PDB file of C-alpha atoms in Angstrom:
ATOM      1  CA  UNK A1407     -27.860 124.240  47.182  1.00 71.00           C
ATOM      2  CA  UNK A1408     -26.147 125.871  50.362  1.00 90.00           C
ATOM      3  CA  UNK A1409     -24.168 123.411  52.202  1.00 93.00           C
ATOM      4  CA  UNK A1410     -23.655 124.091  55.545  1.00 95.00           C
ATOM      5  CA  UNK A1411     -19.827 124.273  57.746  1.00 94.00           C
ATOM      6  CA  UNK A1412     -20.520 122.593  61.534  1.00 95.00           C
ATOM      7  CA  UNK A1413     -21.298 126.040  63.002  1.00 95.00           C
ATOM      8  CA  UNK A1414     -24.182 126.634  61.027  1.00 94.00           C
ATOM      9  CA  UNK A1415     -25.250 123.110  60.713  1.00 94.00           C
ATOM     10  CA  UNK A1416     -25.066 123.279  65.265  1.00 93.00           C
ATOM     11  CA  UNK A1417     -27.094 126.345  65.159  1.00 94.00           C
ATOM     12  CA  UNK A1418     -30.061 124.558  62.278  1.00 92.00           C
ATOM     13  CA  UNK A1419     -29.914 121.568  64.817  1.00 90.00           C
ATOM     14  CA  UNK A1420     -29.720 123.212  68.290  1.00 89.00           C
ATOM     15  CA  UNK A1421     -26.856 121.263  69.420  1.00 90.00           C
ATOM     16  CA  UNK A1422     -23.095 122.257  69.783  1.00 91.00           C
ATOM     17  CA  UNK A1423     -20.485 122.333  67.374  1.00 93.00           C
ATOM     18  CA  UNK A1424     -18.362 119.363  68.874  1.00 92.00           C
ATOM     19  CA  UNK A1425     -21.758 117.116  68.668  1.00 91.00           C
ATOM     20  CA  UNK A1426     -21.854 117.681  64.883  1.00 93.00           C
ATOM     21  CA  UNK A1427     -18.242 117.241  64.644  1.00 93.00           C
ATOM     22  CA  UNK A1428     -18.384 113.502  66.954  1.00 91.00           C
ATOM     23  CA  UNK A1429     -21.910 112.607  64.211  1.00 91.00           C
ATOM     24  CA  UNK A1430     -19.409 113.502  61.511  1.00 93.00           C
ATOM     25  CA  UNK A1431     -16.220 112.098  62.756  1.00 90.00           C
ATOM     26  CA  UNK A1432     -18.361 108.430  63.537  1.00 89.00           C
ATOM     27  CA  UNK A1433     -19.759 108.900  60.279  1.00 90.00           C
ATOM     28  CA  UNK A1434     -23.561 108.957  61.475  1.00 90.00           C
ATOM     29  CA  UNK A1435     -24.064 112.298  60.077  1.00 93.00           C
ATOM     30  CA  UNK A1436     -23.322 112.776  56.370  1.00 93.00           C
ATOM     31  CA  UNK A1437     -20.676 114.790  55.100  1.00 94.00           C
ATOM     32  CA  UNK A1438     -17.541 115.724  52.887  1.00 92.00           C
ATOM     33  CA  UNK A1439     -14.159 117.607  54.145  1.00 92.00           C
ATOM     34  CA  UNK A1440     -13.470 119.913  50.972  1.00 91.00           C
ATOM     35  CA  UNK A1441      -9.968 120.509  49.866  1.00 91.00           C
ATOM     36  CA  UNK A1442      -8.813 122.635  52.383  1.00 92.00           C
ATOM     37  CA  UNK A1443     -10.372 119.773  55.281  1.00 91.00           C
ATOM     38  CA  UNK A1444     -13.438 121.673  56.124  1.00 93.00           C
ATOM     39  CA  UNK A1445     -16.847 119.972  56.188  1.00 94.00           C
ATOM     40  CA  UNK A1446     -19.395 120.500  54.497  1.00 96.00           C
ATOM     41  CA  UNK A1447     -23.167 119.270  55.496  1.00 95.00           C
ATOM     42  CA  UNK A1448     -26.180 119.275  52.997  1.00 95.00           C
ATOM     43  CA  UNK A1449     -29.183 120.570  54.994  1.00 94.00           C
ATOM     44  CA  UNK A1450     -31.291 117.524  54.147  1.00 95.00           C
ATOM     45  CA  UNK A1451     -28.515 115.383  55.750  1.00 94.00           C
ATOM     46  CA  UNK A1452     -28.617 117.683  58.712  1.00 93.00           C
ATOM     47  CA  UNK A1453     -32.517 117.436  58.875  1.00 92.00           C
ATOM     48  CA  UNK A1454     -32.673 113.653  58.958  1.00 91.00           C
ATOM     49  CA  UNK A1455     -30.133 113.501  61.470  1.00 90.00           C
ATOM     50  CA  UNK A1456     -31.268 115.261  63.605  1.00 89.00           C
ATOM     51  CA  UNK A1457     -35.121 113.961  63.069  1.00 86.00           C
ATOM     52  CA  UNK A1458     -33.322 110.275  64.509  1.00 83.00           C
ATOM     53  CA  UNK A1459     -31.347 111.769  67.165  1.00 79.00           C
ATOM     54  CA  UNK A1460     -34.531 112.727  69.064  1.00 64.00           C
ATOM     55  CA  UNK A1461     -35.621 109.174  69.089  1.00 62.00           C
ATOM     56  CA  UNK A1462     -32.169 108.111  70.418  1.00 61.00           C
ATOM     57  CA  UNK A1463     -31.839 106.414  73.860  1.00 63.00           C
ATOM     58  CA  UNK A1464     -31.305 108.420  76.913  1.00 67.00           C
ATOM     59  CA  UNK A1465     -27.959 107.369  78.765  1.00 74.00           C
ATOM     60  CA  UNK A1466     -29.645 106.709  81.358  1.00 74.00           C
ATOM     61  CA  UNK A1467     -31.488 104.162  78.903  1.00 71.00           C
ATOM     62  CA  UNK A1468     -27.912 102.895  77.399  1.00 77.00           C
ATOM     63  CA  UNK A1469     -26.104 102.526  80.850  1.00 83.00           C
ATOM     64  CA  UNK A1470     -29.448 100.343  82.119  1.00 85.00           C
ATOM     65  CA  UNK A1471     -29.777  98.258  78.981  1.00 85.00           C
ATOM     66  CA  UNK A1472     -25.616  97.924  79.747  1.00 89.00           C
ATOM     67  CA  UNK A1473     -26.095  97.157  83.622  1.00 92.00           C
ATOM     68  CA  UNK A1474     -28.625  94.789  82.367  1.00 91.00           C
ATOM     69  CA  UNK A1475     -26.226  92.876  79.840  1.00 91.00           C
ATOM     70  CA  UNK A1476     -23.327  92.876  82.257  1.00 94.00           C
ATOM     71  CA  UNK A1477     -25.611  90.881  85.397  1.00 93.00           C
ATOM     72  CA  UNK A1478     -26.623  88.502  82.770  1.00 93.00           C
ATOM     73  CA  UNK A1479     -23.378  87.871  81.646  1.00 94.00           C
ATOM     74  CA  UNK A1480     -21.574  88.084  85.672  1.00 95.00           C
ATOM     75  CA  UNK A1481     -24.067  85.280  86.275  1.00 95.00           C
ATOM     76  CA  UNK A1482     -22.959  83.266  83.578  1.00 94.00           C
ATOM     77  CA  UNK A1483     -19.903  83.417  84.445  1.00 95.00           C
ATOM     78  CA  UNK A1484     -20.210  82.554  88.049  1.00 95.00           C
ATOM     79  CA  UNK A1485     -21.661  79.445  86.977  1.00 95.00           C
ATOM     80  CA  UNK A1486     -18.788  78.626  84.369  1.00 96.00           C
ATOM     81  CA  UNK A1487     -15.795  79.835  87.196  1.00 96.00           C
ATOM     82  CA  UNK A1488     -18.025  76.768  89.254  1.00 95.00           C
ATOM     83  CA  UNK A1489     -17.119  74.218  87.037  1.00 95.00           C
ATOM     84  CA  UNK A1490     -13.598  75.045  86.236  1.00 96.00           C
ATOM     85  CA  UNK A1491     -13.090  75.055  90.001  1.00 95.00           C
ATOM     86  CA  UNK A1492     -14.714  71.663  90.255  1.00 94.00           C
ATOM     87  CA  UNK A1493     -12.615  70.367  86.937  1.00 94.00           C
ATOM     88  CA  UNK A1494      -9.324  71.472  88.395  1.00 94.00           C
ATOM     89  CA  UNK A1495      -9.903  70.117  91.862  1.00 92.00           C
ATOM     90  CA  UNK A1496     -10.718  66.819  89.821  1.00 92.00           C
ATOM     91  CA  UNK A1497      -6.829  67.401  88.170  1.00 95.00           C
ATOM     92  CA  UNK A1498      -5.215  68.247  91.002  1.00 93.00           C
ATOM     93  CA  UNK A1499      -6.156  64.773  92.732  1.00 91.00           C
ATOM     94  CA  UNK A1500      -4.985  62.950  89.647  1.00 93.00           C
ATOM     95  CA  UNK A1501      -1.841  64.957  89.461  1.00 94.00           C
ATOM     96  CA  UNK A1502      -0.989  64.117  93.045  1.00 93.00           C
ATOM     97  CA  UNK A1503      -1.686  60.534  92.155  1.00 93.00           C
ATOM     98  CA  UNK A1504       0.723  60.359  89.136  1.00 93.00           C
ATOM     99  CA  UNK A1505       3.369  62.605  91.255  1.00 92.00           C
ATOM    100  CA  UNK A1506       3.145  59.423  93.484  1.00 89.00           C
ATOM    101  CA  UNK A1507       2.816  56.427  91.265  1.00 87.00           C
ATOM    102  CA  UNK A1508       5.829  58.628  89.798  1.00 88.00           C
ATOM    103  CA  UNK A1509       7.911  58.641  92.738  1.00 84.00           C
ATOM    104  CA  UNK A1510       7.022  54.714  93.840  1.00 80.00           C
ATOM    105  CA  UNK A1511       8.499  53.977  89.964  1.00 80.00           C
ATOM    106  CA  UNK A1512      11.710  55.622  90.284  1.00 79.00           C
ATOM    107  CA  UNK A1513      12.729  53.408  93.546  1.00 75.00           C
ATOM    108  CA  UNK A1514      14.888  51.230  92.467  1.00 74.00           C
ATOM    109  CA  UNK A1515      13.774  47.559  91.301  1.00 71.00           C
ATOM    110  CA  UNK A1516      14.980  45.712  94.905  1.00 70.00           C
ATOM    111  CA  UNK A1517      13.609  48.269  96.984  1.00 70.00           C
ATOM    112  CA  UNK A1518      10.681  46.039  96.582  1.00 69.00           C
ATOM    113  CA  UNK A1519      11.741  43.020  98.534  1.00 73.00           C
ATOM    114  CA  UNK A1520      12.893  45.458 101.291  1.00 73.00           C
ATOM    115  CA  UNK A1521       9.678  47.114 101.439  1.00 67.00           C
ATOM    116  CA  UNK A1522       7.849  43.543 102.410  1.00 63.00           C
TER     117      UNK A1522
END
């Protein structure tokens, strides 16, 4: 069986060399680096490869699906970044109450008669 180097396995597929080294290199096409680090591809590797790249996504498909996913998740958020808002407001007021109750506590003891 004639295993193929990425040039030849580019021209059997009719895509570029640096596509068959980025299938390689994310391991979604099959192959072995020989003992000098060059790659070799078996042709029936190549074949079913490239038979599931055509039905791949477009980009166009990935960055809408993506687009998509990131509204979804931006109005999520929103309503989350709401509620925080509304919980710290809520701890703010009781901070500025225990700041005070704080400040009336440290005045000393007979400060209270002169305050009547």
């Amino acid at each position: 069986m004639k295993m193929l180097t990425p040039n030849e396995a580019a021209k059997r597929a009719g895509v570029s060399r640096p596509t068959i080294m980025n299938a390689l290199n994310s391991k979604v096409l099959h192959g072995y680096q020989n003992n000098r680090r060059h790659w070799k591809i078996k042709p029936e590797d190549l074949d079913e490869w490239a038979a599931n790249r055509d039905s791949k996504p477009t980009m166009s498909d990935i960055v809408t699906e993506q687009t998509e996913l990131l509204r979804d998740e931006v109005q999520v958020l929103s309503v989350e970044v709401g509620v925080l808002r509304e919980r710290l407001a809520g701890r703010d007021a009781l901070i500025e109450q225990l700041r005070s109750d704080l400040e009336h506590a440290r005045r000393p003891w007979w400060r209270k008669f002169l305050d009547r």
